[in-house]
mmCIF file of C-alpha atoms in Angstrom:
data_model
loop_
_atom_site.group_PDB
_atom_site.id
_atom_site.type_symbol
_atom_site.label_atom_id
_atom_site.label_comp_id
_atom_site.label_asym_id
_atom_site.label_seq_id
_atom_site.Cartn_x
_atom_site.Cartn_y
_atom_site.Cartn_z
ATOM 1 C CA MET A 257 160.988 139.738 52.586
ATOM 2 C CA SER A 258 162.743 138.669 55.744
ATOM 3 C CA ALA A 259 162.119 135.436 57.621
ATOM 4 C CA ASN A 260 161.723 135.243 61.365
ATOM 5 C CA LEU A 261 164.987 133.966 62.870
ATOM 6 C CA THR A 262 163.204 132.199 65.727
ATOM 7 C CA ILE A 263 161.115 130.104 63.345
ATOM 8 C CA LEU A 264 164.204 129.221 61.306
ATOM 9 C CA ILE A 265 166.011 128.059 64.462
ATOM 10 C CA ILE A 266 162.972 125.980 65.455
ATOM 11 C CA ILE A 267 162.930 124.426 61.970
ATOM 12 C CA GLY A 268 166.619 123.554 62.296
ATOM 13 C CA VAL A 269 166.168 121.993 65.738
ATOM 14 C CA LEU A 270 163.126 119.984 64.615
ATOM 15 C CA THR A 271 165.005 118.754 61.543
ATOM 16 C CA ALA A 272 168.071 117.762 63.561
ATOM 17 C CA CYS A 273 166.018 115.950 66.205
ATOM 18 C CA GLY A 274 163.918 114.257 63.529
ATOM 19 C CA VAL A 275 166.939 112.982 61.602
ATOM 20 C CA TYR A 276 168.553 111.769 64.832
ATOM 21 C CA LEU A 277 165.420 109.866 65.832
ATOM 22 C CA ILE A 278 164.914 108.391 62.348
ATOM 23 C CA LEU A 279 168.391 106.851 62.602
ATOM 24 C CA GLU A 280 167.475 105.062 65.851
ATOM 25 C CA ARG A 281 166.639 101.373 65.794
ATOM 26 C CA ALA A 282 163.391 101.423 67.786
ATOM 27 C CA VAL A 283 160.229 101.777 65.711
ATOM 28 C CA SER A 284 158.634 104.214 68.154
ATOM 29 C CA ARG A 285 161.626 106.552 67.914
ATOM 30 C CA MET A 286 161.617 106.278 64.133
ATOM 31 C CA LEU A 287 157.945 107.259 64.125
ATOM 32 C CA LEU A 288 158.612 110.270 66.353
ATOM 33 C CA GLY A 289 161.511 111.237 64.104
ATOM 34 C CA MET A 290 159.333 111.092 61.004
ATOM 35 C CA LEU A 291 156.675 113.212 62.681
ATOM 36 C CA LEU A 292 159.226 115.815 63.823
ATOM 37 C CA PHE A 293 160.822 115.896 60.386
ATOM 38 C CA GLY A 294 157.408 116.253 58.721
ATOM 39 C CA ASN A 295 156.496 119.153 60.998
ATOM 40 C CA ALA A 296 159.824 120.841 60.273
ATOM 41 C CA VAL A 297 159.211 120.580 56.538
ATOM 42 C CA ASN A 298 155.685 121.978 56.970
ATOM 43 C CA LEU A 299 157.052 124.979 58.870
ATOM 44 C CA LEU A 300 159.718 125.458 56.218
ATOM 45 C CA ILE A 301 157.133 125.466 53.429
ATOM 46 C CA LEU A 302 155.003 128.015 55.279
ATOM 47 C CA THR A 303 158.042 130.205 55.963
ATOM 48 C CA VAL A 304 159.147 130.100 52.326
ATOM 49 C CA GLY A 305 155.557 130.870 51.230
ATOM 50 C CA GLY A 306 155.937 134.438 52.417
ATOM 51 C CA PRO A 307 154.300 136.607 55.018
ATOM 52 C CA SER A 308 150.678 136.212 55.967
ATOM 53 C CA GLY A 309 148.191 138.468 54.265
ATOM 54 C CA GLU A 310 144.595 138.794 53.199
ATOM 55 C CA PRO A 311 142.630 135.667 52.214
ATOM 56 C CA PRO A 312 143.355 134.664 48.612
ATOM 57 C CA PHE A 313 139.785 135.028 47.362
ATOM 58 C CA LEU A 314 138.715 136.884 44.263
ATOM 59 C CA GLY A 315 136.553 139.848 45.019
ATOM 60 C CA SER A 316 137.811 140.261 48.591
ATOM 61 C CA GLY A 317 138.921 143.799 47.784
ATOM 62 C CA ALA A 318 142.580 143.153 48.590
ATOM 63 C CA GLU A 319 145.370 143.972 46.189
ATOM 64 C CA THR A 320 147.387 141.102 44.697
ATOM 65 C CA GLU A 321 150.477 142.054 46.709
ATOM 66 C CA GLU A 322 148.503 141.891 49.966
ATOM 67 C CA MET A 323 147.095 138.387 49.382
ATOM 68 C CA ALA A 324 148.534 135.296 51.019
ATOM 69 C CA ASP A 325 150.009 132.576 48.815
ATOM 70 C CA PRO A 326 147.457 129.716 48.681
ATOM 71 C CA LEU A 327 149.927 127.240 47.131
ATOM 72 C CA ALA A 328 152.048 126.966 50.273
ATOM 73 C CA GLN A 329 148.953 126.412 52.391
ATOM 74 C CA ALA A 330 147.675 123.691 50.058
ATOM 75 C CA MET A 331 151.074 121.973 50.040
ATOM 76 C CA VAL A 332 151.202 121.965 53.843
ATOM 77 C CA LEU A 333 147.698 120.491 54.070
ATOM 78 C CA THR A 334 148.732 117.751 51.661
ATOM 79 C CA ALA A 335 151.938 117.124 53.625
ATOM 80 C CA ILE A 336 149.970 116.822 56.868
ATOM 81 C CA VAL A 337 147.729 114.159 55.334
ATOM 82 C CA ILE A 338 150.745 112.255 53.983
ATOM 83 C CA THR A 339 152.512 112.451 57.359
ATOM 84 C CA MET A 340 149.445 111.115 59.169
ATOM 85 C CA GLY A 341 149.154 108.260 56.668
ATOM 86 C CA LEU A 342 152.825 107.426 57.178
ATOM 87 C CA ALA A 343 152.345 107.510 60.949
ATOM 88 C CA ALA A 344 149.380 105.134 60.682
ATOM 89 C CA PHE A 345 151.419 102.765 58.509
ATOM 90 C CA VAL A 346 154.376 102.719 60.921
ATOM 91 C CA LEU A 347 152.050 102.193 63.895
ATOM 92 C CA THR A 348 150.477 99.265 62.044
ATOM 93 C CA LEU A 349 153.915 97.761 61.429
ATOM 94 C CA ALA A 350 154.836 98.226 65.081
ATOM 95 C CA TYR A 351 151.587 96.587 66.209
ATOM 96 C CA ARG A 352 152.161 93.654 63.846
ATOM 97 C CA ALA A 353 155.709 93.183 65.139
ATOM 98 C CA TYR A 354 154.419 93.349 68.709
ATOM 99 C CA ARG A 355 151.773 90.710 68.019
ATOM 100 C CA LEU A 356 154.249 88.388 66.309
ATOM 101 C CA THR A 357 156.895 88.632 69.016
ATOM 102 C CA THR A 358 154.798 88.588 72.193
ATOM 103 C CA THR A 359 152.120 85.969 71.570
ATOM 104 C CA GLU A 360 152.584 82.232 71.259
ATOM 105 C CA ASP A 361 149.307 81.593 69.453
ATOM 106 C CA VAL A 362 150.148 83.148 66.096
ATOM 107 C CA PRO A 363 148.383 81.129 63.383
ATOM 108 C CA THR A 364 150.585 79.787 60.623
ATOM 109 C CA ASP A 365 149.827 81.387 57.293
ATOM 110 C CA GLN A 366 149.511 78.854 54.487
ATOM 111 C CA ASP A 367 151.561 80.962 52.065
ATOM 112 C CA ASP A 368 154.350 81.380 54.615
ATOM 113 C CA ALA A 369 154.451 77.618 55.197
ATOM 114 C CA GLU A 370 154.735 76.961 51.439
ATOM 115 C CA ILE A 371 157.563 79.467 51.048
ATOM 116 C CA ALA A 372 159.410 77.976 54.033
ATOM 117 C CA ALA A 373 159.023 74.466 52.588
ATOM 118 C CA ARG A 374 160.381 75.622 49.222
ATOM 119 C CA ARG A 375 163.307 77.323 50.914
ATOM 120 C CA ASP A 376 164.149 74.202 52.948
ATOM 121 C CA GLY A 377 164.314 72.125 49.761
ATOM 122 C CA GLU A 378 166.797 74.427 48.002
ATOM 123 C CA GLU A 379 170.515 73.901 47.935
ATOM 124 C CA PRO A 380 172.586 76.579 49.701
ATOM 125 C CA ASP A 381 174.890 76.883 46.667
ATOM 126 C CA GLN A 382 172.120 77.956 44.299
#
């Protein structure tokens, strides 16, 4: 089995760009970095899974050696769902930070006020 060199180079570039963007301070760049890194890992899993072949169904008439590996495909589908969930979470955090920093009419949360009052009453040496 030999892997396609072009796909391996693309995986390397996506990984490098993803890691670079994850290390940035802006949340939007971190999100893009996570998405690029997730796509690179998905391509890597598909590449390691072997060449494409016949559908992996019983009774399809294909020999076992000619069938595609269904495990790699299932892992990539799972990774796509996890990556989209992570993207939604980071977008929610970014939206929350935007709302807290750009509006003046943020209501005070009762729990936050209690924690701030407790913290003000503590000694700095403790």
